[in-house]
């Protein structure tokens, strides 16, 4: 960590020395000022160094990687996280550019939420952002440049309350005064002038009173340190408006703080003050007996000094112990005693009492959120969220009712899958135990493995997070898919081996069958949704249609044993070699006609075949009458190849779904041709049938498949 500040500045200087921020301020000068403010707030040299790295991020292509290499992961994470937050703030400001406190409260609260979530990850970001905003306000005031109203309003409504909640009082007061100066310049100037006019007179009286109180308490055996309390302009305005006081009444109130050794001395000092001054009863508050929600403790009283029988000006007096004073003055900032990061990086940089410190911050932020929501239950930003800690004291946001399993999945998907047990605040608990705000959760995980199916059972209460449940479901789906794909791959590869086609690329095979990838093909084969017969038919095209000498005999009309009418085929007398026409592929009980070809016997067509009509028109004398013959009882059923045309909206799995229907309907598919153009798929299936009547029933089923527009015989 030696010379870290100098190294960080030297790293940033060439990147930002000639750059200017949106405010017009030189970026390097801004970073110098931020580092000085961080130092004044108690930040270490390492924290000051981070001021420079934040402004370097936007000038680096891979900031996380580059800064990590030079300064370590700890600084890289801080710089990148702070830069992200700056962008979130800019977006939030532009979204509410025209919103004012009255009409933009909802949006403003949402901005606060975004900031809270960002701050909760790394408290160092708070220091850097508060310091940067304070410097922006200081620069605008010193250079007399105008400040956009939304920046001033955000400073007053978000940054100042945050500094207040975290106890960084000096920063809070200065941000308030500077923001107010830009939002209400005339009121600011008036009060500043009046304050200045009475300053010397007031300071002299306060010093005289301070010395008297310290001296006389010591005489009573109460060792006390008494200080004057300065008033900032914005607090004066708030008090004026809140209590309807005029300027003179507010300015005349003196303020002293008395710090003593212990609680006993607090009450002893109070008793002395009330016996020597005239107390104003309605202005007394005992925050020691009843601490404020954020843990603040002190005695508050307002008294008047009685001089010559006349009550003088009101004097505010706060009495507290040193411990109470430290908490009140520094709040959460008191916990920012960072050690330099060791081998564990940021996870290990908290000082002693790291868990208490983190929980204290968490409580402050949640209490602030309650203040913003008016303290009404059910209206808080985080009523549906809880915040728990990792063993390294990082804060994890979870839905209300979340368990250790939800926590594990939020930290990392792999940790969720391998989660086998959990310790909450050091004690083992069942995995379905709901977590509470501020608990520390440690996951006990196996080296490898997956989730339990019980986690998906809502009644068992293992998961409250929808995202975690989706991750568990995805794991099981992936396992099933993986097994199905493996089964399908094995079946396809065995088929290719049998067919001697092992050189065929699997993706090419899938593409020819209408699938986007080989895995898509394997999945449907593995689910038995796609017949391997389709692949066989692709690898072994159907044998050619019967040629002229294939001997298909069409019998003459029943009962006609002689050629009484010309052109009627008589079996055994004038049998001719026949072939079924490829153009129309006739099958019983289609009406058919014959056409005598030159050298190829009789070509048999459907009566409505357009090719047949053309040929008959040109050579009417070659047309002969034919009929389907009765099948002999001993013959195997004859089958005929016919084409089925399907038009459909193209989609994944369409071919599979249609093939599935044909298989269920016991249709033997011997050929498939597919073509897709601009989202429409045209498919031709060649099927074997014994009777066209049966085909009509099947076409009706195919037409009902999702996406199919028409299914008809060609």
C-alpha positions as MATLAB code, in Angstrom:
seq = 'XXXXXXXXXXXXXXXXXXXXXXXXXXXXXXXXXXXXXXXXXXXXXXXXXXXXXXXXXXXXXXXXXXXXXXXXXXXXXXXXXXXXXXXXXXXXXXXXXXXXXXXXXXXXXXXXXXXXXXXXXXXXXXXXXXXXXXXXXXXXXXXXXXXXXXXXXXXXXXXXXXXXXXXXXXXXXXXXXXXXXXXXXXXXXXXXXXXXXXXXXXXXXXXXXXXXXXXXXXXXXXXXXXXXXXXXXXXXXXXXXXXXXXXXXXXXXXXXXXXXXXXXXXXXXXXXXXXXXXXXXXXXXXXXXXXXXXXXXXXXXXXXXXXXXXXXXXXXXXXXXXXXXXXXXXXXXXXXXXXXXXXXXXXXXXXXXXXXXXXXXXXXXXXXXXXXXXXXXXXXXXXXXXXXXXXXXXXXXXXXXXXXXXXXXXXXXXXXXXXXXXXXXXXXXXXXXXXXXXXXXXXXXXXXXXXXXXXXXXXXXXXXXXXXXXXXXXXXXXXXXXXXXXXXXXXXXXXXXXXXXXXXXXXXXXXXXXXXXXXXXXXXXXXXXXXXXXXXXXXXXXXXXXXXXXXXXXXXXXXXXXXXXXXXXXXXXXXXXXXXXXXXXXXXXXXXXXXXXXXXXXXXXXXXXXXXXXXXXXXXXXXXXXXXXXXXXXXXXXXXXXXXXXXXXXXXXXXXXXXXXXXXXXXXXXXXXXXXXXXXXXXXXXXXXXXXXXXXXXXXXXXXXXXXXXXXXX';
ca = [
       0.000    0.000    0.000;
       3.110    2.161    0.060;
       2.809    5.324   -2.040;
      -0.635    4.133   -3.121;
      -2.006    7.675   -3.285;
       0.863    8.908   -5.461;
       0.635    5.830   -7.703;
      -3.116    6.242   -8.197;
      -2.759    9.943   -9.045;
       0.074    9.229  -11.497;
      -2.076    6.499  -13.122;
      -5.074    8.818  -13.499;
      -3.317   12.059  -14.458;
      -2.656   11.349  -18.166;
      -6.248   10.107  -18.538;
      -8.120   12.948  -16.818;
      -5.786   15.981  -16.617;
      -7.287   17.555  -19.749;
     -10.839   16.345  -19.180;
     -13.768   18.388  -17.894;
     -16.829   17.236  -15.956;
     -20.402   18.233  -16.898;
     -20.169   21.005  -14.279;
     -17.233   22.601  -16.090;
     -14.739   21.572  -13.399;
     -11.405   20.023  -14.405;
     -11.625   16.268  -13.654;
      -8.173   15.992  -12.051;
      -8.842   19.024   -9.838;
     -12.167   17.431   -8.805;
     -10.429   14.135   -7.958;
      -7.797   16.025   -5.873;
     -10.573   17.763   -3.936;
     -12.519   14.519   -3.405;
      -9.388   12.823   -2.024;
      -8.958   15.726    0.434;
     -12.603   15.499    1.560;
     -12.316   11.706    2.022;
      -9.223   12.305    4.178;
     -11.162   14.824    6.299;
     -13.952   12.259    6.700;
     -11.451    9.754    8.114;
     -10.820    7.744    4.947;
      -7.505    5.880    4.656;
      -4.839    6.648    2.054;
      -6.171    3.703    0.056;
      -9.634    5.277    0.069;
      -8.179    8.577   -1.109;
      -6.369    6.723   -3.897;
      -9.691    5.260   -5.018;
     -10.906    8.821   -5.716;
      -8.584    8.979   -8.723;
      -9.342    5.489  -10.031;
     -13.096    6.184  -10.203;
     -12.586    9.002  -12.705;
     -10.201    6.865  -14.797;
     -12.834    4.172  -15.510;
     -14.602    5.860  -18.420;
     -11.278    6.348  -20.221;
     -10.331    2.648  -20.134;
     -11.624   -0.036  -22.513;
     -11.612   -2.741  -19.825;
     -11.470   -0.814  -16.529;
     -12.057   -3.816  -14.240;
      -9.248   -5.761  -15.856;
      -6.753   -2.878  -16.156;
      -7.230   -1.473  -12.628;
      -7.176   -4.987  -11.119;
      -3.847   -5.687  -12.808;
      -2.217   -2.512  -11.456;
      -3.960   -2.024   -8.077;
      -5.777   -5.316   -7.346;
      -9.361   -6.614   -7.521;
     -10.374   -4.633   -4.437;
      -9.817   -1.233   -6.085;
     -11.145   -2.388   -9.449;
     -14.473   -3.451   -7.912;
     -14.779   -0.181   -5.984;
     -14.009    2.023   -9.004;
     -16.338    0.168  -11.375;
     -19.170   -0.022   -8.812;
     -18.941    3.718   -8.088;
     -18.920    4.520  -11.811;
     -22.057    2.398  -12.310;
     -23.773    4.285   -9.492;
     -22.908    7.633  -11.125;
     -24.712    6.428  -14.283;
     -27.757    5.263  -12.277;
     -27.961    8.675  -10.637;
     -27.731   10.477  -13.984;
     -30.541    8.341  -15.409;
     -32.674    8.919  -12.316;
     -32.070   12.677  -12.491;
     -33.005   12.896  -16.174;
     -36.184   10.888  -15.469;
     -37.236   13.328  -12.753;
     -35.847   16.530  -14.238;
     -39.168   18.314  -13.882;
     -40.292   16.640  -10.621;
     -40.540   18.685   -7.423;
     -40.824   17.490   -3.871;
     -44.626   17.632   -3.848;
     -45.381   15.961   -7.169;
     -42.323   13.759   -7.575;
     -42.147   12.071   -4.174;
     -42.802    8.581   -5.547;
     -40.119    8.855   -8.205;
     -37.694   10.396   -5.735;
     -38.245    7.513   -3.326;
     -37.515    5.068   -6.145;
     -34.245    6.910   -6.797;
     -33.411    6.543   -3.116;
     -34.097    2.837   -3.356;
     -31.695    2.433   -6.291;
     -29.021    4.270   -4.372;
     -29.614    2.281   -1.177;
     -29.212   -0.981   -3.030;
     -25.994    0.225   -4.620;
     -24.629    1.613   -1.338;
     -25.394   -1.557    0.573;
     -22.942   -3.531   -1.543;
     -19.899   -1.500   -0.562;
     -19.952    1.288    2.019;
     -16.801    2.858    0.571;
     -18.966    3.903   -2.367;
     -20.955    6.079    0.056;
     -17.871    8.021    1.091;
     -16.739    8.583   -2.473;
     -20.161    9.688   -3.710;
     -20.791   12.015   -0.742;
     -17.328   13.564   -1.147;
     -17.819   13.987   -4.898;
     -21.228   15.629   -4.492;
     -19.909   17.977   -1.803;
     -17.063   19.029   -4.116;
     -19.521   19.599   -7.010;
     -21.526   21.945   -4.773;
     -18.389   23.708   -3.494;
     -17.101   24.239   -7.035;
     -20.422   25.645   -8.280;
     -20.541   28.040   -5.313;
     -16.893   29.159   -5.625;
     -17.010   29.613   -9.424;
     -20.470   31.236   -9.225;
     -21.681   28.823  -11.896;
     -25.368   27.860  -12.000;
     -26.188   24.383  -10.674;
     -29.026   22.399  -12.328;
     -32.038   22.421  -10.007;
     -32.397   18.622  -10.104;
     -28.792   18.232   -8.882;
     -29.381   20.670   -6.002;
     -32.693   18.992   -5.120;
     -31.157   15.507   -5.230;
     -28.338   16.775   -2.970;
     -30.841   18.104   -0.439;
     -33.326   15.214   -0.570;
     -30.993   12.229   -0.981;
     -27.338   13.007   -0.184;
     -27.819   15.210    2.885;
     -30.247   12.736    4.591;
     -27.828    9.905    3.794;
     -24.913   11.789    5.381;
     -27.200   12.530    8.339;
     -28.283    8.909    8.714;
     -24.665    7.754    8.585;
     -23.622   10.459   11.055;
     -21.219   12.400    8.821;
     -22.468   15.697   10.254;
     -20.029   18.158    8.734;
     -20.722   16.824    5.242;
     -24.473   16.814    5.929;
     -24.521   20.464    7.073;
     -22.404   21.711    4.199;
     -24.408   19.818    1.554;
     -27.628   21.209    3.058;
     -26.414   24.810    3.100;
     -24.937   24.716   -0.417;
     -27.994   22.955   -1.915;
     -30.298   25.475   -0.228;
     -28.119   28.303   -1.562;
     -28.881   27.203   -5.147;
     -32.545   26.314   -4.563;
     -33.546   29.470   -2.639;
     -30.762   32.022   -3.205;
     -32.678   35.043   -1.846;
     -33.639   33.385    1.463;
     -30.105   32.042    1.841;
     -28.521   35.465    1.354;
     -30.911   37.113    3.829;
     -30.225   34.626    6.615;
     -26.472   34.602    5.921;
     -26.406   38.412    6.250;
     -28.400   38.393    9.479;
     -26.207   35.648   10.926;
     -23.071   37.555   10.058;
     -24.373   40.771   11.636;
     -24.895   39.040   15.016;
     -21.976   36.621   14.772;
     -19.394   38.459   16.930;
     -21.926   39.359   19.629;
     -23.295   35.786   19.693;
     -19.905   34.051   19.725;
     -18.700   36.208   22.644;
     -21.755   35.356   24.737;
     -21.535   31.615   23.928;
     -17.844   31.475   24.895;
     -18.566   33.238   28.204;
     -21.419   30.807   28.939;
     -19.340   27.778   27.903;
     -16.465   28.617   30.272;
     -18.868   29.271   33.165;
     -20.661   25.944   32.704;
     -17.423   23.925   32.483;
     -15.975   25.666   35.562;
     -19.046   25.358   37.778;
     -19.717   21.695   36.855;
     -16.078   20.884   37.761;
     -16.663   22.548   41.148;
     -19.558   20.095   41.640;
     -17.211   17.164   40.878;
     -18.554   16.635   37.361;
     -15.725   16.553   34.806;
     -17.341   17.930   31.641;
     -16.175   19.138   28.256;
     -18.466   21.950   27.094;
     -18.553   23.139   23.475;
     -20.523   25.680   21.508;
     -22.629   24.167   18.725;
     -22.630   25.958   15.372;
     -25.916   26.313   13.487;
     -26.135   25.796    9.768;
     -28.366   28.020    7.665;
     -30.654   25.255    6.407;
     -31.370   24.005    9.952;
     -32.331   27.560   10.934;
     -34.758   27.749    7.980;
     -36.282   24.368    8.875;
     -36.757   25.430   12.504;
     -38.291   28.755   11.449;
     -40.740   27.114    9.086;
     -41.466   24.138   11.323;
     -42.204   26.187   14.463;
     -43.416   29.396   12.784;
     -40.668   31.451   14.476;
     -39.311   34.738   13.226;
     -35.642   35.370   12.460;
     -34.878   37.031   15.790;
     -36.233   34.116   17.799;
     -34.165   31.574   15.869;
     -30.947   33.592   15.856;
     -31.135   34.295   19.561;
     -31.105   30.615   20.541;
     -27.652   29.678   21.817;
     -26.473   26.081   21.673;
     -24.050   24.208   23.966;
     -23.042   20.560   24.207;
     -21.867   18.970   27.475;
     -19.876   15.709   27.279;
     -19.352   13.784   30.556;
     -17.858   10.471   31.689;
     -20.937    8.313   32.325;
     -24.748    8.193   32.409;
     -24.835    9.052   36.132;
     -22.972   12.302   35.387;
     -25.433   13.090   32.551;
     -28.334   13.295   35.004;
     -26.194   15.050   37.651;
     -25.237   17.715   35.088;
     -28.895   18.059   34.038;
     -29.948   18.571   37.669;
     -27.322   21.302   38.104;
     -28.357   23.066   34.857;
     -32.048   23.024   35.820;
     -31.272   24.379   39.305;
     -29.130   27.293   37.994;
     -31.150   28.202   34.885;
     -34.888   28.490   34.162;
     -35.957   25.358   32.212;
     -38.596   25.475   29.466;
     -40.541   22.302   30.306;
     -41.997   21.543   26.859;
     -38.495   21.623   25.334;
     -37.052   18.759   27.431;
     -36.350   15.334   25.821;
     -34.695   12.279   27.430;
     -33.187   10.278   24.555;
     -31.050    8.265   26.987;
     -34.067    6.543   28.533;
     -35.830    6.442   25.139;
     -33.174    6.335   22.381;
     -34.132    7.389   18.826;
     -34.703    4.528   16.327;
     -31.201    4.997   14.919;
     -29.641    4.481   18.377;
     -29.027    8.183   19.131;
     -28.838    8.968   22.876;
     -28.608   12.333   24.649;
     -30.442   14.635   27.063;
     -31.907   17.740   25.376;
     -33.097   20.778   27.295;
     -33.747   24.452   26.596;
     -33.223   26.917   29.468;
     -33.063   30.676   30.050;
     -30.343   32.485   31.986;
     -31.958   34.609   34.720;
     -30.111   37.945   35.098;
     -31.285   40.527   37.665;
     -34.598   38.754   37.918;
     -35.191   38.850   34.147;
     -35.195   35.714   32.008;
     -32.585   36.030   29.258;
     -32.224   34.405   25.869;
     -33.038   30.678   25.362;
     -30.051   28.324   25.537;
     -30.138   24.817   23.987;
     -28.063   22.343   25.994;
     -27.326   18.697   25.024;
     -25.791   16.409   27.668;
     -24.271   13.021   26.754;
     -21.401   10.596   27.430;
     -18.324   10.419   25.198;
     -19.564    7.115   23.774;
     -22.958    8.650   22.940;
     -21.170   11.641   21.438;
     -18.992    9.446   19.210;
     -22.080    7.623   17.968;
     -23.950   10.893   17.401;
     -21.027   12.619   15.679;
     -19.724    9.786   13.549;
     -22.557    7.246   13.405;
     -21.774    4.560   10.889;
     -18.683    6.483    9.802;
     -17.120    5.411   13.117;
     -16.961    1.894   11.658;
     -15.001    2.955    8.598;
     -11.672    2.032   10.160;
     -10.663   -0.058    7.174;
      -7.666   -2.309    7.335;
      -5.853   -2.566    4.030;
      -7.127   -5.514    1.989;
      -5.274   -8.736    2.604;
      -5.388  -11.896    0.488;
      -9.168  -12.000    0.869;
      -9.672   -8.624   -0.822;
     -12.567   -6.414    0.277;
     -14.269   -9.279    2.059;
     -11.702   -9.073    4.852;
     -11.113   -5.346    5.246;
     -13.511   -4.584    8.088;
     -12.024   -3.642   11.409;
     -12.899   -5.648   14.511;
     -16.601   -5.987   15.071;
     -17.225   -6.234   11.314;
     -20.624   -7.924   11.641;
     -21.869   -5.379   14.170;
     -20.700   -2.594   11.877;
     -22.436   -4.038    8.836;
     -25.649   -4.632   10.757;
     -25.458   -1.094   12.161;
     -25.244    0.281    8.621;
     -28.090   -1.933    7.526;
     -30.274   -0.744   10.394;
     -29.453    2.893    9.627;
     -30.426    2.479    5.994;
     -33.628    0.635    6.864;
     -34.482    3.257    9.497;
     -33.868    5.998    6.918;
     -36.175    4.196    4.530;
     -38.867    4.105    7.239;
     -38.414    7.846    7.769;
     -38.903    8.463    4.044;
     -42.079    6.366    3.968;
     -43.527    8.315    6.875;
     -42.954    5.508    9.333;
     -46.190    3.760    8.341;
     -46.056   -0.004    8.269;
     -46.696   -1.520    4.870;
     -45.431    1.514    2.957;
     -41.691    0.921    3.282;
     -39.524    0.308    0.302;
     -38.193   -2.867    1.831;
     -41.296   -4.399    3.418;
     -41.086   -7.195    0.849;
     -37.294   -7.576    1.135;
     -34.823   -8.768    3.759;
     -31.064   -8.214    3.922;
     -28.714  -10.866    5.271;
     -24.925  -11.164    5.427;
     -22.398  -13.587    3.966;
     -19.631  -14.855    6.293;
     -17.478  -12.120    4.703;
     -20.046   -9.484    5.759;
     -21.320   -8.717    2.255;
     -25.024   -7.838    2.164;
     -27.398  -10.033    0.117;
     -30.906   -8.835   -0.780;
     -33.679  -11.486   -0.675;
     -37.487  -11.604   -0.813;
     -39.402  -11.797    2.469;
     -39.614  -15.438    3.642;
     -36.429  -16.466    1.795;
     -34.439  -19.465    3.029;
     -30.787  -20.485    3.010;
     -31.429  -22.183   -0.366;
     -32.671  -18.865   -1.824;
     -29.575  -17.218   -0.342;
     -27.254  -19.808   -1.935;
     -28.826  -19.356   -5.399;
     -28.603  -15.543   -5.072;
     -24.883  -15.739   -4.270;
     -24.181  -18.131   -7.177;
     -26.223  -20.641   -9.193;
     -23.583  -23.338   -8.688;
     -23.608  -22.787   -4.904;
     -27.399  -23.212   -4.959;
     -27.197  -26.515   -6.850;
     -24.552  -27.848   -4.418;
     -26.198  -26.533   -1.199;
     -26.547  -29.309    1.402;
     -26.810  -27.427    4.726;
     -26.654  -23.987    6.350;
     -25.501  -22.204    9.488;
     -27.424  -19.077   10.503;
     -25.580  -16.907   13.045;
     -23.309  -19.897   13.671;
     -26.070  -22.461   14.360;
     -27.137  -25.260   11.988;
     -30.731  -24.825   10.765;
     -33.040  -26.790    8.421;
     -32.743  -25.551    4.836;
     -36.388  -24.419    4.755;
     -36.006  -22.052    7.751;
     -37.109  -18.485    6.814;
     -34.262  -15.977    7.261;
     -34.515  -12.687    9.179;
     -33.001   -9.247    8.510;
     -29.335   -8.920    9.539;
     -28.609  -12.644   10.020;
     -25.283  -14.085    8.858;
     -25.694  -17.131    6.612;
     -23.024  -19.722    5.793;
     -23.745  -22.407    3.184;
     -22.374  -25.950    3.485;
     -21.977  -27.261   -0.078;
     -20.981  -30.509   -1.769;
     -18.117  -30.390   -4.288;
     -20.529  -31.339   -7.055;
     -24.131  -32.411   -7.482;
     -27.551  -30.973   -8.088;
     -30.665  -29.739   -6.293;
     -33.349  -31.832   -4.627;
     -36.783  -32.246   -6.237;
     -38.258  -31.406   -2.816;
     -37.119  -27.808   -3.343;
     -39.790  -27.399   -6.035;
     -42.550  -28.543   -3.673;
     -44.140  -25.239   -2.524;
     -45.690  -26.892    0.546;
     -42.241  -27.796    1.916;
     -41.155  -24.125    1.834;
     -37.588  -24.468    0.567;
     -37.768  -21.598   -1.950;
     -39.440  -18.173   -1.828;
     -37.570  -16.648   -4.769;
     -39.043  -17.121   -8.258;
     -35.546  -16.814   -9.762;
     -34.159  -19.560   -7.520;
     -37.123  -21.819   -8.354;
     -36.543  -21.208  -12.071;
     -32.860  -22.155  -11.663;
     -33.801  -25.459   -9.978;
     -36.380  -26.227  -12.673;
     -33.863  -25.392  -15.415;
     -31.334  -27.803  -13.852;
     -33.800  -30.728  -13.944;
     -34.951  -29.845  -17.488;
     -31.326  -29.746  -18.624;
     -30.707  -33.172  -17.080;
     -33.758  -34.672  -18.834;
     -32.862  -33.034  -22.143;
     -29.251  -34.189  -21.840;
     -30.333  -37.801  -21.278;
     -32.897  -37.655  -24.104;
     -30.384  -36.184  -26.558;
     -27.828  -38.847  -25.622;
     -30.403  -41.592  -26.200;
     -31.410  -40.123  -29.574;
     -27.787  -39.669  -30.660;
     -27.026  -43.296  -29.868;
     -30.019  -44.508  -31.941;
     -29.146  -42.296  -34.950;
     -25.450  -43.221  -34.870;
     -26.310  -46.961  -34.757;
     -28.583  -46.508  -37.796;
     -25.810  -44.689  -39.699;
     -23.402  -47.522  -38.880;
     -25.888  -50.115  -40.220;
     -26.332  -48.105  -43.395;
     -22.594  -47.544  -43.830;
     -23.075  -43.746  -43.697;
     -20.853  -42.853  -40.712;
     -19.074  -40.170  -42.786;
     -22.328  -38.181  -43.070;
     -22.272  -34.968  -41.025;
     -24.959  -35.099  -38.335;
     -25.881  -31.397  -38.681;
     -26.327  -31.893  -42.459;
     -28.574  -34.908  -41.833;
     -30.673  -32.879  -39.361;
     -30.950  -29.998  -41.843;
     -32.175  -32.312  -44.631;
     -34.878  -33.610  -42.276;
     -36.013  -30.058  -41.417;
     -34.298  -29.628  -38.005;
     -32.181  -26.642  -36.983;
     -29.446  -28.724  -35.355;
     -28.366  -32.304  -34.747;
     -29.330  -31.995  -31.051;
     -32.901  -31.023  -32.041;
     -33.087  -34.202  -34.151;
     -31.587  -36.364  -31.378;
     -34.073  -34.932  -28.850;
     -37.196  -35.894  -30.855;
     -35.725  -39.312  -31.708;
     -34.888  -39.810  -28.012;
     -38.507  -38.948  -27.095;
     -39.785  -41.451  -29.724;
     -41.487  -38.550  -31.510;
     -39.659  -39.072  -34.793;
     -39.371  -42.428  -36.547;
     -35.957  -43.696  -37.616;
     -37.788  -44.921  -40.740;
     -37.759  -41.294  -41.947;
     -33.947  -41.291  -41.744;
     -33.769  -44.666  -43.505;
     -35.922  -43.340  -46.349;
     -33.612  -40.329  -46.685;
     -30.538  -42.559  -46.784;
     -32.233  -45.141  -49.109;
     -34.479  -43.333  -51.612;
     -37.545  -45.368  -52.712;
     -37.059  -47.667  -55.715;
     -38.179  -46.200  -59.049;
     -41.841  -46.455  -59.994;
     -42.722  -49.569  -62.041;
     -41.292  -49.443  -65.568;
     -43.000  -50.542  -68.789;
     -42.046  -54.159  -68.270;
     -42.857  -54.458  -64.557;
     -45.959  -56.499  -65.316;
     -48.672  -54.672  -63.375;
     -51.847  -56.163  -64.853;
     -55.133  -54.324  -64.820;
     -58.039  -56.787  -65.084;
     -61.007  -56.353  -67.434;
     -64.429  -55.468  -66.177;
     -66.003  -58.168  -63.993;
     -68.099  -60.782  -65.932;
     -66.551  -59.994  -69.310;
     -64.598  -63.014  -70.467;
     -64.162  -61.936  -74.055;
     -63.118  -58.886  -75.924;
     -66.626  -57.992  -76.949;
     -65.828  -54.269  -76.741;
     -62.656  -52.927  -78.257;
     -59.931  -51.842  -75.849;
     -61.104  -53.849  -72.834;
     -58.210  -55.873  -71.437;
     -59.014  -59.559  -71.133;
     -56.848  -61.562  -68.719;
     -55.085  -64.479  -70.384;
     -56.338  -63.520  -73.851;
     -55.099  -60.059  -74.615;
     -53.168  -59.108  -71.451;
     -50.932  -56.104  -71.897;
     -48.038  -54.873  -69.776;
     -49.213  -51.838  -67.738;
     -47.744  -49.147  -65.528;
     -49.290  -46.688  -63.065;
     -48.651  -43.138  -64.246;
     -46.170  -41.192  -62.094;
     -47.912  -37.883  -62.784;
     -51.140  -38.712  -60.914;
     -50.347  -41.985  -59.054;
     -53.789  -43.662  -59.222;
     -54.984  -46.027  -56.488;
     -58.283  -47.831  -55.835;
     -61.062  -46.793  -56.012;
     -59.999  -43.865  -58.275;
     -61.804  -43.690  -61.627;
     -59.086  -44.658  -64.142;
     -58.445  -44.653  -67.928;
     -55.726  -46.298  -69.960;
     -53.474  -44.820  -72.645;
     -51.565  -47.076  -75.011;
     -47.988  -45.859  -75.210;
     -45.448  -46.582  -77.943;
     -43.363  -49.491  -76.713;
     -44.261  -49.183  -72.997;
     -47.600  -50.911  -72.793;
     -50.597  -49.204  -71.194;
     -50.088  -46.182  -68.934;
     -52.921  -46.048  -66.343;
     -54.041  -42.554  -65.217;
     -56.715  -41.091  -62.967;
     -59.628  -39.923  -65.096;
     -59.143  -36.340  -63.882;
     -55.388  -36.275  -64.647;
     -54.509  -33.149  -66.653;
     -51.700  -34.983  -68.473;
     -54.141  -37.728  -69.506;
     -56.671  -35.178  -70.792;
     -53.975  -33.506  -72.910;
     -52.808  -36.838  -74.412;
     -56.385  -38.033  -75.019;
     -57.184  -34.800  -76.809;
     -54.260  -35.331  -79.187;
     -54.580  -39.141  -79.691;
     -58.154  -40.192  -78.813;
     -57.758  -43.516  -80.599;
     -55.135  -44.704  -78.097;
     -57.466  -44.335  -75.066;
     -58.836  -47.602  -73.673;
     -61.206  -48.446  -70.822;
     -59.694  -50.109  -67.747;
     -60.956  -51.095  -64.293;
     -59.463  -52.231  -61.020;
     -59.588  -55.999  -60.778;
     -60.900  -57.965  -57.790;
     -58.108  -59.137  -55.509;
     -57.712  -62.895  -55.204;
     -58.240  -64.239  -51.687;
     -54.750  -65.708  -51.423;
     -52.902  -62.560  -52.509;
     -51.243  -60.208  -50.091;
     -52.964  -56.827  -50.027;
     -51.712  -54.663  -52.897;
     -50.389  -51.224  -51.952;
     -50.105  -48.097  -54.064;
     -47.815  -45.078  -53.702;
     -49.634  -41.712  -53.582;
     -48.403  -38.151  -52.922;
     -49.816  -35.974  -50.135;
     -49.212  -32.197  -50.335;
     -49.144  -30.144  -47.089;
     -48.943  -26.355  -46.813;
     -48.233  -24.898  -43.332;
     -46.758  -22.014  -41.365;
     -43.153  -23.057  -40.824;
     -42.081  -23.718  -37.223;
     -39.676  -25.821  -35.192;
     -40.917  -29.441  -34.930;
     -43.513  -29.189  -37.770;
     -42.065  -32.119  -39.759;
     -41.841  -34.174  -36.589;
     -45.485  -33.500  -35.665;
     -46.835  -34.431  -39.134;
     -44.636  -37.548  -39.292;
     -45.945  -38.499  -35.862;
     -49.576  -38.269  -37.082;
     -48.818  -40.415  -40.144;
     -47.068  -43.012  -37.984;
     -50.011  -43.163  -35.541;
     -52.393  -43.603  -38.475;
     -50.290  -46.582  -39.685;
     -49.316  -44.783  -42.901;
     -46.030  -46.024  -44.344;
     -44.073  -42.961  -45.521;
     -41.598  -43.864  -48.256;
     -40.486  -40.362  -49.253;
     -40.434  -36.789  -47.942;
     -39.654  -33.529  -49.704;
     -39.748  -30.187  -47.859;
     -39.249  -26.589  -48.888;
     -39.648  -23.416  -46.812;
     -39.970  -19.907  -48.275;
     -40.682  -16.770  -46.211;
     -42.208  -18.637  -43.296;
     -44.359  -21.026  -45.339;
     -43.478  -24.728  -45.567;
     -44.503  -26.907  -48.520;
     -44.133  -30.639  -47.888;
     -44.765  -33.663  -50.072;
     -45.109  -37.047  -48.369;
     -45.171  -40.194  -50.522;
     -47.196  -42.841  -48.665;
     -48.218  -46.427  -49.421;
     -51.968  -47.165  -49.291;
     -54.330  -49.976  -50.278;
     -57.379  -47.717  -50.606;
     -57.829  -43.967  -51.232;
     -60.893  -43.880  -48.955;
     -58.641  -44.446  -45.935;
     -56.381  -41.573  -47.074;
     -59.187  -39.002  -46.757;
     -59.570  -39.797  -43.064;
     -55.823  -39.398  -42.496;
     -55.703  -36.056  -44.349;
     -58.359  -34.683  -42.003;
     -56.134  -35.568  -38.999;
     -53.039  -34.000  -40.652;
     -55.021  -30.799  -41.351;
     -55.663  -30.483  -37.601;
     -51.912  -30.272  -36.765;
     -50.916  -26.833  -35.390;
     -49.908  -24.507  -38.228;
     -51.157  -26.689  -41.094;
     -53.203  -24.683  -43.590;
     -54.079  -27.470  -46.018;
     -53.464  -31.206  -46.494;
     -54.580  -32.802  -49.781;
     -53.722  -35.539  -52.180;
     -51.784  -34.384  -55.227;
];
